[in-house]
Amino acid sequence: MSTKPNPVPPITITEEPGILKQPKAVWAVFFACIIAFMGLGLVDPILPAIATQLDAAPSEVTLLFTSYNAVMAVAMLVTGVITSRIGMKKTLLSGIVIIALFSGLGGLSNGIWELIFLRGGWGLGNALFVATALTAIVTLSNSGNAKAIILYEAAIGLGISVGPLLGGWLGAFSWRGPFLGVAVLMVIAFVGLMTMMPKAPASSQVNNKKASLVDPFRALKHRPLFVLGFTAALYNYGFFTLLAFSPFVLGLDEHGLGVVFLGWGILLAVTSVFTAPKLQKWFGTVKAIALMLVLFALALAAMGIWTSTQWVVITAVVIAGALLGNNNTLITTAVMNSTPVNRSTASAAYSFLRFLGGALAPFLAGKLSEIYNPSVPFYTGATVVLLSVVFILMNQKHIHHVDEAEGH
């Protein structure tokens, strides 16, 4: 049985040099990514404070992540349509403006449901920015696609790691501080992109064809892309169980939570750049993804078993950062290699599935803790992550070409 050749050149992490030799436009997007993802980490240390000061249950506070991820998942489907019509720069700037607006309004809100709604608007801005930022860095980079993806994942890791520390410091004054802080940071990012990114770089347009709303759904008909996207949805359930619910069981103040998630984010950033390429070389992409997911499931299980033992939960959270950093780079690279579909469309389809998993986890984690006990959300997260391993291994025949393209 013959297979059609993949017209999109494969990405390999290990052989492309010059990650630091980038045009200034790439660095502008890189630093804007750091600031955008600070928004995710900035909020984490203040979740217990929001629950206390707005008289909200954990399941209500975790909706701040659910609304954010749900809106972002759906909005990912239209990012390609918008970008193909107004261009990358305008899409990035529009996303930044929306993030600044809704985060600023969130800092001025007075009720949990109002804050949940505004957090959803923040997710819309983040979708426009994040999906386009990946495409922009890959398109504008002159060091190869794989290194561009590593650069993007490093920006995510740096933003997530610095965010909690700043969020803990601002949150110690008021829970409103991190929301207002994000708004200010996004204004800085806006100025940086306006001045450093070309208006319409020739290389920014992959093709002149305008994207359609149905393109991502058509892309999901490609079995390899669906397999990796559904795997990411299950894995992201565990990711956001840890991110949204662990602050409620750690028993730390804003500063303490900031430090813990600083360690988590630093390991996430470092491993996404330095160890993911080695794992891909040693094991191949698919086996390395499965290994990281198994270890992550074990970390979540440990958090469930020893929920009331603070040092175990702290250690598991920090170690999970390393596992997540490796997996993020590996699975993003696999997605870009998995299908002949245009990379922007593939990214949108993959992100849609990925963030659906992230939308379900926070709310269910809060509810499960209220109905049963605080250990159950972590057990559930571990089970779902293990299901992602089973799913990817059962469908390995559909994605074996990812490793074959890399010489495994």
mmCIF file of C-alpha atoms in Angstrom:
data_model
loop_
_atom_site.group_PDB
_atom_site.id
_atom_site.type_symbol
_atom_site.label_atom_id
_atom_site.label_comp_id
_atom_site.label_asym_id
_atom_site.label_seq_id
_atom_site.Cartn_x
_atom_site.Cartn_y
_atom_site.Cartn_z
ATOM 1 C CA MET A 1 0.000 0.000 0.000
ATOM 2 C CA SER A 2 1.536 3.281 -1.078
ATOM 3 C CA THR A 3 1.357 6.444 0.930
ATOM 4 C CA LYS A 4 1.463 9.996 -0.313
ATOM 5 C CA PRO A 5 4.730 11.797 0.383
ATOM 6 C CA ASN A 6 4.545 14.513 2.982
ATOM 7 C CA PRO A 7 5.063 17.826 1.123
ATOM 8 C CA VAL A 8 5.917 19.595 4.367
ATOM 9 C CA PRO A 9 9.622 19.076 5.173
ATOM 10 C CA PRO A 10 10.087 17.132 8.420
ATOM 11 C CA ILE A 11 11.297 18.897 11.530
ATOM 12 C CA THR A 12 14.183 17.399 13.463
ATOM 13 C CA ILE A 13 15.280 18.943 16.702
ATOM 14 C CA THR A 14 18.830 17.765 16.779
ATOM 15 C CA GLU A 15 20.503 18.933 13.574
ATOM 16 C CA GLU A 16 19.563 22.585 13.033
ATOM 17 C CA PRO A 17 22.105 25.108 14.390
ATOM 18 C CA GLY A 18 21.877 28.781 15.294
ATOM 19 C CA ILE A 19 18.962 29.088 17.705
ATOM 20 C CA LEU A 20 20.249 32.452 19.007
ATOM 21 C CA LYS A 21 20.883 33.930 15.563
ATOM 22 C CA GLN A 22 17.436 35.336 14.918
ATOM 23 C CA PRO A 23 16.060 38.492 13.264
ATOM 24 C CA LYS A 24 14.888 41.178 15.672
ATOM 25 C CA ALA A 25 11.275 40.441 14.663
ATOM 26 C CA VAL A 26 11.615 36.928 16.101
ATOM 27 C CA TRP A 27 12.957 38.314 19.374
ATOM 28 C CA ALA A 28 10.082 40.816 19.514
ATOM 29 C CA VAL A 29 7.570 37.971 19.244
ATOM 30 C CA PHE A 30 9.643 35.881 21.673
ATOM 31 C CA PHE A 31 9.552 38.530 24.411
ATOM 32 C CA ALA A 32 5.870 39.221 23.760
ATOM 33 C CA CYS A 33 5.251 35.467 24.235
ATOM 34 C CA ILE A 34 7.022 35.586 27.582
ATOM 35 C CA ILE A 35 4.787 38.444 28.713
ATOM 36 C CA ALA A 36 1.623 36.752 27.372
ATOM 37 C CA PHE A 37 2.368 33.523 29.233
ATOM 38 C CA MET A 38 3.204 35.425 32.385
ATOM 39 C CA GLY A 39 -0.557 35.931 32.450
ATOM 40 C CA LEU A 40 -1.110 32.223 33.035
ATOM 41 C CA GLY A 41 1.348 32.002 35.912
ATOM 42 C CA LEU A 42 0.523 35.393 37.412
ATOM 43 C CA VAL A 43 -2.954 34.218 38.407
ATOM 44 C CA ASP A 44 -1.933 30.886 39.950
ATOM 45 C CA PRO A 45 -0.602 32.143 43.323
ATOM 46 C CA ILE A 46 -3.758 34.188 43.998
ATOM 47 C CA LEU A 47 -6.391 31.476 43.450
ATOM 48 C CA PRO A 48 -6.858 30.777 47.191
ATOM 49 C CA ALA A 49 -6.938 34.528 47.894
ATOM 50 C CA ILE A 50 -9.643 35.043 45.249
ATOM 51 C CA ALA A 51 -11.675 32.234 46.823
ATOM 52 C CA THR A 52 -11.415 33.854 50.247
ATOM 53 C CA GLN A 53 -11.932 37.494 49.295
ATOM 54 C CA LEU A 54 -14.738 36.909 46.771
ATOM 55 C CA ASP A 55 -16.379 34.213 48.945
ATOM 56 C CA ALA A 56 -16.119 31.627 46.168
ATOM 57 C CA ALA A 57 -15.798 27.828 46.239
ATOM 58 C CA PRO A 58 -12.725 26.166 44.685
ATOM 59 C CA SER A 59 -14.901 24.832 41.836
ATOM 60 C CA GLU A 60 -15.925 28.440 41.058
ATOM 61 C CA VAL A 61 -12.402 29.818 41.235
ATOM 62 C CA THR A 62 -11.033 27.064 38.985
ATOM 63 C CA LEU A 63 -13.584 28.223 36.383
ATOM 64 C CA LEU A 64 -11.115 31.048 35.756
ATOM 65 C CA PHE A 65 -9.040 28.435 33.939
ATOM 66 C CA THR A 66 -12.042 26.655 32.412
ATOM 67 C CA SER A 67 -13.491 29.783 30.783
ATOM 68 C CA TYR A 68 -10.018 30.833 29.634
ATOM 69 C CA ASN A 69 -9.235 27.475 28.013
ATOM 70 C CA ALA A 70 -12.716 26.876 26.586
ATOM 71 C CA VAL A 71 -12.815 30.226 24.803
ATOM 72 C CA MET A 72 -9.225 29.763 23.663
ATOM 73 C CA ALA A 73 -10.019 26.303 22.226
ATOM 74 C CA VAL A 74 -12.931 27.573 20.142
ATOM 75 C CA ALA A 75 -11.101 30.756 19.117
ATOM 76 C CA MET A 76 -8.172 28.695 17.836
ATOM 77 C CA LEU A 77 -10.443 27.575 15.000
ATOM 78 C CA VAL A 78 -10.722 31.124 13.648
ATOM 79 C CA THR A 79 -7.160 32.332 14.136
ATOM 80 C CA GLY A 80 -6.137 31.098 10.698
ATOM 81 C CA VAL A 81 -9.086 32.856 9.077
ATOM 82 C CA ILE A 82 -8.212 36.143 10.776
ATOM 83 C CA THR A 83 -4.481 35.908 10.139
ATOM 84 C CA SER A 84 -4.943 35.109 6.446
ATOM 85 C CA ARG A 85 -7.002 38.280 6.056
ATOM 86 C CA ILE A 86 -5.272 40.894 8.194
ATOM 87 C CA GLY A 87 -1.755 39.439 8.472
ATOM 88 C CA MET A 88 0.355 38.161 11.356
ATOM 89 C CA LYS A 89 1.354 41.489 12.836
ATOM 90 C CA LYS A 90 -2.178 42.870 13.104
ATOM 91 C CA THR A 91 -3.437 39.573 14.527
ATOM 92 C CA LEU A 92 -0.703 39.555 17.187
ATOM 93 C CA LEU A 93 -1.401 43.176 18.108
ATOM 94 C CA SER A 94 -5.163 42.533 18.245
ATOM 95 C CA GLY A 95 -4.595 39.646 20.629
ATOM 96 C CA ILE A 96 -2.396 41.796 22.861
ATOM 97 C CA VAL A 97 -4.995 44.580 22.993
ATOM 98 C CA ILE A 98 -7.762 42.122 23.942
ATOM 99 C CA ILE A 99 -5.615 40.543 26.670
ATOM 100 C CA ALA A 100 -4.741 43.973 28.102
ATOM 101 C CA LEU A 101 -8.388 45.082 28.037
ATOM 102 C CA PHE A 102 -9.902 42.021 29.703
ATOM 103 C CA SER A 103 -7.144 41.531 32.257
ATOM 104 C CA GLY A 104 -7.418 45.207 33.219
ATOM 105 C CA LEU A 105 -11.198 44.933 33.568
ATOM 106 C CA GLY A 106 -10.702 41.749 35.597
ATOM 107 C CA GLY A 107 -8.562 43.680 38.048
ATOM 108 C CA LEU A 108 -11.435 46.145 38.507
ATOM 109 C CA SER A 109 -14.205 43.528 38.883
ATOM 110 C CA ASN A 110 -16.038 42.794 42.145
ATOM 111 C CA GLY A 111 -17.564 39.329 41.718
ATOM 112 C CA ILE A 112 -16.384 35.838 40.846
ATOM 113 C CA TRP A 113 -18.772 35.343 37.898
ATOM 114 C CA GLU A 114 -17.852 38.703 36.434
ATOM 115 C CA LEU A 115 -14.209 37.696 36.751
ATOM 116 C CA ILE A 116 -14.898 34.321 35.099
ATOM 117 C CA PHE A 117 -16.545 36.069 32.126
ATOM 118 C CA LEU A 118 -13.657 38.516 31.742
ATOM 119 C CA ARG A 119 -11.155 35.674 31.973
ATOM 120 C CA GLY A 120 -12.908 34.133 28.953
ATOM 121 C CA GLY A 121 -12.282 37.360 27.025
ATOM 122 C CA TRP A 122 -8.649 37.079 28.051
ATOM 123 C CA GLY A 123 -8.662 33.593 26.491
ATOM 124 C CA LEU A 124 -9.892 35.049 23.193
ATOM 125 C CA GLY A 125 -6.956 37.459 23.100
ATOM 126 C CA ASN A 126 -4.542 34.719 24.057
ATOM 127 C CA ALA A 127 -5.819 32.479 21.242
ATOM 128 C CA LEU A 128 -5.202 35.175 18.649
ATOM 129 C CA PHE A 129 -1.756 35.860 20.025
ATOM 130 C CA VAL A 130 -0.510 32.355 20.891
ATOM 131 C CA ALA A 131 -1.504 30.567 17.679
ATOM 132 C CA THR A 132 -0.142 33.370 15.536
ATOM 133 C CA ALA A 133 3.041 33.705 17.613
ATOM 134 C CA LEU A 134 3.998 30.080 16.920
ATOM 135 C CA THR A 135 3.427 30.604 13.191
ATOM 136 C CA ALA A 136 5.315 33.919 13.272
ATOM 137 C CA ILE A 137 8.377 32.498 15.031
ATOM 138 C CA VAL A 138 8.490 29.448 12.746
ATOM 139 C CA THR A 139 8.002 31.613 9.641
ATOM 140 C CA LEU A 140 10.415 34.420 10.508
ATOM 141 C CA SER A 141 13.143 32.292 12.085
ATOM 142 C CA ASN A 142 16.315 31.728 10.068
ATOM 143 C CA SER A 143 17.606 28.782 12.112
ATOM 144 C CA GLY A 144 15.176 26.076 11.059
ATOM 145 C CA ASN A 145 11.692 25.055 12.127
ATOM 146 C CA ALA A 146 12.703 22.747 14.962
ATOM 147 C CA LYS A 147 14.820 25.380 16.695
ATOM 148 C CA ALA A 148 12.011 27.893 16.188
ATOM 149 C CA ILE A 149 9.604 25.564 18.012
ATOM 150 C CA ILE A 150 12.133 25.174 20.839
ATOM 151 C CA LEU A 151 12.406 28.975 21.031
ATOM 152 C CA TYR A 152 8.623 29.244 21.251
ATOM 153 C CA GLU A 153 8.421 26.598 23.996
ATOM 154 C CA ALA A 154 11.261 28.367 25.854
ATOM 155 C CA ALA A 155 9.278 31.616 25.771
ATOM 156 C CA ILE A 156 6.277 29.771 27.208
ATOM 157 C CA GLY A 157 8.432 28.281 29.952
ATOM 158 C CA LEU A 158 10.055 31.586 30.856
ATOM 159 C CA GLY A 159 6.696 33.345 30.974
ATOM 160 C CA ILE A 160 5.115 30.635 33.105
ATOM 161 C CA SER A 161 8.128 30.578 35.451
ATOM 162 C CA VAL A 162 8.505 34.325 35.990
ATOM 163 C CA GLY A 163 4.748 34.878 36.138
ATOM 164 C CA PRO A 164 4.093 33.135 39.480
ATOM 165 C CA LEU A 165 6.923 34.990 41.206
ATOM 166 C CA LEU A 166 5.599 38.340 40.014
ATOM 167 C CA GLY A 167 2.031 37.211 40.676
ATOM 168 C CA GLY A 168 2.905 36.200 44.230
ATOM 169 C CA TRP A 169 4.558 39.560 44.873
ATOM 170 C CA LEU A 170 1.670 41.576 43.387
ATOM 171 C CA GLY A 171 -0.928 39.254 44.915
ATOM 172 C CA ALA A 172 0.478 39.870 48.392
ATOM 173 C CA PHE A 173 -0.830 43.448 48.069
ATOM 174 C CA SER A 174 -4.155 42.507 46.472
ATOM 175 C CA TRP A 175 -5.589 39.753 44.272
ATOM 176 C CA ARG A 176 -6.276 42.536 41.755
ATOM 177 C CA GLY A 177 -2.578 43.271 41.348
ATOM 178 C CA PRO A 178 -1.701 40.408 38.970
ATOM 179 C CA PHE A 179 -4.629 41.215 36.666
ATOM 180 C CA LEU A 180 -3.631 44.874 36.441
ATOM 181 C CA GLY A 181 0.015 43.811 36.122
ATOM 182 C CA VAL A 182 -0.780 41.728 33.029
ATOM 183 C CA ALA A 183 -2.509 44.721 31.442
ATOM 184 C CA VAL A 184 0.593 46.871 31.940
ATOM 185 C CA LEU A 185 2.919 44.143 30.636
ATOM 186 C CA MET A 186 0.817 43.677 27.507
ATOM 187 C CA VAL A 187 1.051 47.398 26.772
ATOM 188 C CA ILE A 188 4.856 46.984 26.865
ATOM 189 C CA ALA A 189 4.565 43.971 24.521
ATOM 190 C CA PHE A 190 2.381 46.008 22.169
ATOM 191 C CA VAL A 191 4.996 48.752 21.914
ATOM 192 C CA GLY A 192 7.757 46.186 21.350
ATOM 193 C CA LEU A 193 5.934 44.466 18.487
ATOM 194 C CA MET A 194 4.879 47.752 16.889
ATOM 195 C CA THR A 195 8.453 48.973 16.724
ATOM 196 C CA MET A 196 10.415 45.763 16.081
ATOM 197 C CA MET A 197 8.240 43.574 13.861
ATOM 198 C CA PRO A 198 8.033 44.397 10.133
ATOM 199 C CA LYS A 199 4.634 45.498 8.918
ATOM 200 C CA ALA A 200 4.309 42.751 6.322
ATOM 201 C CA PRO A 201 7.462 40.671 5.952
ATOM 202 C CA ALA A 202 7.598 38.843 2.677
ATOM 203 C CA SER A 203 8.140 35.538 4.447
ATOM 204 C CA SER A 204 5.151 36.018 6.734
ATOM 205 C CA GLN A 205 2.678 34.895 4.156
ATOM 206 C CA VAL A 206 2.964 31.159 3.746
ATOM 207 C CA ASN A 207 0.570 31.403 0.843
ATOM 208 C CA ASN A 208 -1.970 33.875 -0.462
ATOM 209 C CA LYS A 209 -4.947 31.573 -0.047
ATOM 210 C CA LYS A 210 -7.415 32.807 2.552
ATOM 211 C CA ALA A 211 -8.119 30.260 5.263
ATOM 212 C CA SER A 212 -11.609 28.821 5.810
ATOM 213 C CA LEU A 213 -13.435 28.094 9.057
ATOM 214 C CA VAL A 214 -13.747 24.443 8.072
ATOM 215 C CA ASP A 215 -10.019 23.962 7.393
ATOM 216 C CA PRO A 216 -9.149 22.817 10.968
ATOM 217 C CA PHE A 217 -11.988 20.271 10.936
ATOM 218 C CA ARG A 218 -10.837 18.969 7.583
ATOM 219 C CA ALA A 219 -7.331 18.734 9.002
ATOM 220 C CA LEU A 220 -8.577 16.508 11.840
ATOM 221 C CA LYS A 221 -9.627 13.929 9.248
ATOM 222 C CA HIS A 222 -5.908 13.176 8.987
ATOM 223 C CA ARG A 223 -5.534 10.374 11.490
ATOM 224 C CA PRO A 224 -2.004 11.306 12.690
ATOM 225 C CA LEU A 225 -3.076 14.843 13.578
ATOM 226 C CA PHE A 226 -6.187 13.608 15.378
ATOM 227 C CA VAL A 227 -4.187 11.017 17.338
ATOM 228 C CA LEU A 228 -1.695 13.623 18.579
ATOM 229 C CA GLY A 229 -4.405 16.205 19.233
ATOM 230 C CA PHE A 230 -6.545 13.816 21.276
ATOM 231 C CA THR A 231 -3.448 12.658 23.158
ATOM 232 C CA ALA A 232 -2.718 16.307 23.974
ATOM 233 C CA ALA A 233 -6.311 16.825 25.158
ATOM 234 C CA LEU A 234 -5.973 13.958 27.650
ATOM 235 C CA TYR A 235 -2.509 15.075 28.717
ATOM 236 C CA ASN A 236 -3.664 18.667 29.151
ATOM 237 C CA TYR A 237 -6.323 17.419 31.562
ATOM 238 C CA GLY A 238 -3.527 16.430 33.902
ATOM 239 C CA PHE A 239 -1.559 19.610 33.166
ATOM 240 C CA PHE A 240 -4.392 21.913 34.238
ATOM 241 C CA THR A 241 -5.416 19.712 37.147
ATOM 242 C CA LEU A 242 -1.957 20.391 38.555
ATOM 243 C CA LEU A 243 -1.901 24.066 37.596
ATOM 244 C CA ALA A 244 -5.403 25.034 38.741
ATOM 245 C CA PHE A 245 -5.973 22.799 41.765
ATOM 246 C CA SER A 246 -2.621 22.232 43.472
ATOM 247 C CA PRO A 247 -2.556 25.805 44.940
ATOM 248 C CA PHE A 248 -5.574 24.812 47.071
ATOM 249 C CA VAL A 249 -3.766 21.898 48.767
ATOM 250 C CA LEU A 250 -0.281 23.364 49.163
ATOM 251 C CA GLY A 251 -1.236 25.528 52.144
ATOM 252 C CA LEU A 252 1.105 28.376 51.117
ATOM 253 C CA ASP A 253 0.624 32.114 50.892
ATOM 254 C CA GLU A 254 0.990 34.100 47.675
ATOM 255 C CA HIS A 255 4.786 34.383 47.986
ATOM 256 C CA GLY A 256 5.190 30.673 48.729
ATOM 257 C CA LEU A 257 3.025 29.635 45.775
ATOM 258 C CA GLY A 258 4.982 32.009 43.569
ATOM 259 C CA VAL A 259 8.282 30.383 44.521
ATOM 260 C CA VAL A 260 6.974 26.827 44.003
ATOM 261 C CA PHE A 261 5.639 27.599 40.554
ATOM 262 C CA LEU A 262 8.786 29.545 39.736
ATOM 263 C CA GLY A 263 10.719 26.286 40.210
ATOM 264 C CA TRP A 264 8.095 24.434 38.162
ATOM 265 C CA GLY A 265 8.334 26.949 35.318
ATOM 266 C CA ILE A 266 12.146 27.106 35.293
ATOM 267 C CA LEU A 267 12.378 23.337 34.830
ATOM 268 C CA LEU A 268 9.679 23.515 32.169
ATOM 269 C CA ALA A 269 11.674 26.147 30.247
ATOM 270 C CA VAL A 270 15.079 24.468 30.615
ATOM 271 C CA THR A 271 13.922 20.980 29.621
ATOM 272 C CA SER A 272 11.940 22.220 26.630
ATOM 273 C CA VAL A 273 15.183 23.627 25.170
ATOM 274 C CA PHE A 274 17.974 21.340 26.389
ATOM 275 C CA THR A 275 16.686 17.855 27.203
ATOM 276 C CA ALA A 276 13.794 17.368 24.756
ATOM 277 C CA PRO A 277 16.213 17.177 21.772
ATOM 278 C CA LYS A 278 18.278 14.536 23.584
ATOM 279 C CA LEU A 279 15.203 12.461 24.421
ATOM 280 C CA GLN A 280 14.084 12.619 20.809
ATOM 281 C CA LYS A 281 17.519 11.452 19.665
ATOM 282 C CA TRP A 282 17.741 8.595 22.199
ATOM 283 C CA PHE A 283 14.213 7.182 22.092
ATOM 284 C CA GLY A 284 12.443 8.694 19.109
ATOM 285 C CA THR A 285 9.602 11.198 19.448
ATOM 286 C CA VAL A 286 6.694 8.831 20.095
ATOM 287 C CA LYS A 287 8.438 6.700 22.752
ATOM 288 C CA ALA A 288 9.820 9.818 24.451
ATOM 289 C CA ILE A 289 6.319 11.324 24.624
ATOM 290 C CA ALA A 290 4.944 8.092 26.129
ATOM 291 C CA LEU A 291 7.756 7.990 28.704
ATOM 292 C CA MET A 292 7.178 11.590 29.813
ATOM 293 C CA LEU A 293 3.443 11.003 30.102
ATOM 294 C CA VAL A 294 3.890 7.885 32.244
ATOM 295 C CA LEU A 295 6.224 9.768 34.596
ATOM 296 C CA PHE A 296 3.797 12.696 34.752
ATOM 297 C CA ALA A 297 0.950 10.344 35.651
ATOM 298 C CA LEU A 298 3.095 8.937 38.466
ATOM 299 C CA ALA A 299 3.766 12.472 39.737
ATOM 300 C CA LEU A 300 0.015 13.187 39.819
ATOM 301 C CA ALA A 301 -0.613 9.867 41.577
ATOM 302 C CA ALA A 302 1.977 10.783 44.220
ATOM 303 C CA MET A 303 0.165 14.079 44.772
ATOM 304 C CA GLY A 304 -3.040 12.117 45.285
ATOM 305 C CA ILE A 305 -1.501 9.626 47.721
ATOM 306 C CA TRP A 306 0.316 12.256 49.799
ATOM 307 C CA THR A 307 -2.023 15.239 49.332
ATOM 308 C CA SER A 308 -1.679 16.246 52.978
ATOM 309 C CA THR A 309 2.132 16.000 52.975
ATOM 310 C CA GLN A 310 3.248 19.429 51.821
ATOM 311 C CA TRP A 311 6.822 18.645 50.836
ATOM 312 C CA VAL A 312 5.746 15.716 48.630
ATOM 313 C CA VAL A 313 3.228 17.849 46.750
ATOM 314 C CA ILE A 314 5.783 20.656 46.303
ATOM 315 C CA THR A 315 8.396 18.200 45.010
ATOM 316 C CA ALA A 316 5.921 16.578 42.622
ATOM 317 C CA VAL A 317 4.830 19.963 41.235
ATOM 318 C CA VAL A 318 8.411 21.070 40.571
ATOM 319 C CA ILE A 319 9.461 17.739 39.020
ATOM 320 C CA ALA A 320 6.346 17.799 36.842
ATOM 321 C CA GLY A 321 7.686 21.016 35.310
ATOM 322 C CA ALA A 322 10.587 19.061 33.790
ATOM 323 C CA LEU A 323 8.279 16.359 32.429
ATOM 324 C CA LEU A 324 5.883 18.906 30.945
ATOM 325 C CA GLY A 325 8.676 20.927 29.347
ATOM 326 C CA ASN A 326 10.018 17.859 27.565
ATOM 327 C CA ASN A 327 6.589 16.725 26.466
ATOM 328 C CA ASN A 328 5.474 20.126 25.176
ATOM 329 C CA THR A 329 8.404 20.367 22.771
ATOM 330 C CA LEU A 330 8.199 16.724 21.708
ATOM 331 C CA ILE A 331 4.482 16.707 20.985
ATOM 332 C CA THR A 332 4.523 20.098 19.207
ATOM 333 C CA THR A 333 7.337 18.841 16.979
ATOM 334 C CA ALA A 334 5.417 15.626 16.304
ATOM 335 C CA VAL A 335 2.308 17.586 15.300
ATOM 336 C CA MET A 336 4.294 19.683 12.837
ATOM 337 C CA ASN A 337 5.726 16.475 11.307
ATOM 338 C CA SER A 338 2.573 14.390 11.399
ATOM 339 C CA THR A 339 0.566 15.593 8.431
ATOM 340 C CA PRO A 340 0.838 17.209 5.000
ATOM 341 C CA VAL A 341 -1.655 19.846 6.154
ATOM 342 C CA ASN A 342 -0.531 23.481 6.163
ATOM 343 C CA ARG A 343 1.249 24.074 9.490
ATOM 344 C CA SER A 344 -0.956 26.998 10.539
ATOM 345 C CA THR A 345 -4.074 24.885 10.004
ATOM 346 C CA ALA A 346 -2.516 21.898 11.763
ATOM 347 C CA SER A 347 -1.599 24.098 14.716
ATOM 348 C CA ALA A 348 -5.154 25.470 14.966
ATOM 349 C CA ALA A 349 -6.741 22.004 14.837
ATOM 350 C CA TYR A 350 -4.283 20.601 17.373
ATOM 351 C CA SER A 351 -4.712 23.558 19.737
ATOM 352 C CA PHE A 352 -8.507 23.220 19.573
ATOM 353 C CA LEU A 353 -8.329 19.657 20.922
ATOM 354 C CA ARG A 354 -5.494 20.442 23.319
ATOM 355 C CA PHE A 355 -7.278 23.268 25.117
ATOM 356 C CA LEU A 356 -10.575 21.390 25.339
ATOM 357 C CA GLY A 357 -8.812 19.053 27.745
ATOM 358 C CA GLY A 358 -7.497 22.064 29.618
ATOM 359 C CA ALA A 359 -11.022 23.487 29.859
ATOM 360 C CA LEU A 360 -12.577 20.409 31.480
ATOM 361 C CA ALA A 361 -9.899 19.736 34.086
ATOM 362 C CA PRO A 362 -10.041 22.815 36.388
ATOM 363 C CA PHE A 363 -13.799 22.743 36.951
ATOM 364 C CA LEU A 364 -13.960 18.967 37.414
ATOM 365 C CA ALA A 365 -10.993 19.072 39.800
ATOM 366 C CA GLY A 366 -12.772 21.591 42.011
ATOM 367 C CA LYS A 367 -16.038 19.646 41.917
ATOM 368 C CA LEU A 368 -14.409 16.295 42.651
ATOM 369 C CA SER A 369 -12.639 17.782 45.670
ATOM 370 C CA GLU A 370 -15.934 19.132 47.021
ATOM 371 C CA ILE A 371 -17.873 15.910 46.427
ATOM 372 C CA TYR A 372 -15.166 13.492 47.583
ATOM 373 C CA ASN A 373 -11.819 14.761 48.925
ATOM 374 C CA PRO A 374 -8.766 16.733 47.680
ATOM 375 C CA SER A 375 -6.927 13.566 46.590
ATOM 376 C CA VAL A 376 -9.501 12.507 43.992
ATOM 377 C CA PRO A 377 -8.696 15.256 41.419
ATOM 378 C CA PHE A 378 -5.070 14.101 41.298
ATOM 379 C CA TYR A 379 -6.021 10.422 40.973
ATOM 380 C CA THR A 380 -8.391 11.369 38.161
ATOM 381 C CA GLY A 381 -5.722 13.433 36.436
ATOM 382 C CA ALA A 382 -3.233 10.562 36.669
ATOM 383 C CA THR A 383 -5.772 8.153 35.175
ATOM 384 C CA VAL A 384 -6.570 10.457 32.256
ATOM 385 C CA VAL A 385 -2.867 10.997 31.516
ATOM 386 C CA LEU A 386 -2.307 7.221 31.529
ATOM 387 C CA LEU A 387 -5.194 6.915 29.061
ATOM 388 C CA SER A 388 -3.308 9.301 26.780
ATOM 389 C CA VAL A 389 -0.340 6.891 26.849
ATOM 390 C CA VAL A 390 -2.589 3.938 25.996
ATOM 391 C CA PHE A 391 -4.215 5.910 23.185
ATOM 392 C CA ILE A 392 -0.966 7.028 21.553
ATOM 393 C CA LEU A 393 0.562 3.535 21.746
ATOM 394 C CA MET A 394 -2.601 1.921 20.336
ATOM 395 C CA ASN A 395 -2.427 4.311 17.387
ATOM 396 C CA GLN A 396 1.329 4.206 16.910
ATOM 397 C CA LYS A 397 0.917 2.814 13.384
ATOM 398 C CA HIS A 398 -0.654 6.129 12.362
ATOM 399 C CA ILE A 399 2.252 8.235 13.598
ATOM 400 C CA HIS A 400 5.269 5.967 13.060
ATOM 401 C CA HIS A 401 6.339 8.187 10.158
ATOM 402 C CA VAL A 402 7.136 10.944 12.657
ATOM 403 C CA ASP A 403 10.081 8.887 13.904
ATOM 404 C CA GLU A 404 10.937 7.579 10.436
ATOM 405 C CA ALA A 405 11.339 11.182 9.239
ATOM 406 C CA GLU A 406 13.874 11.682 12.020
ATOM 407 C CA GLY A 407 15.867 8.525 11.330
ATOM 408 C CA HIS A 408 14.357 6.334 14.100
#
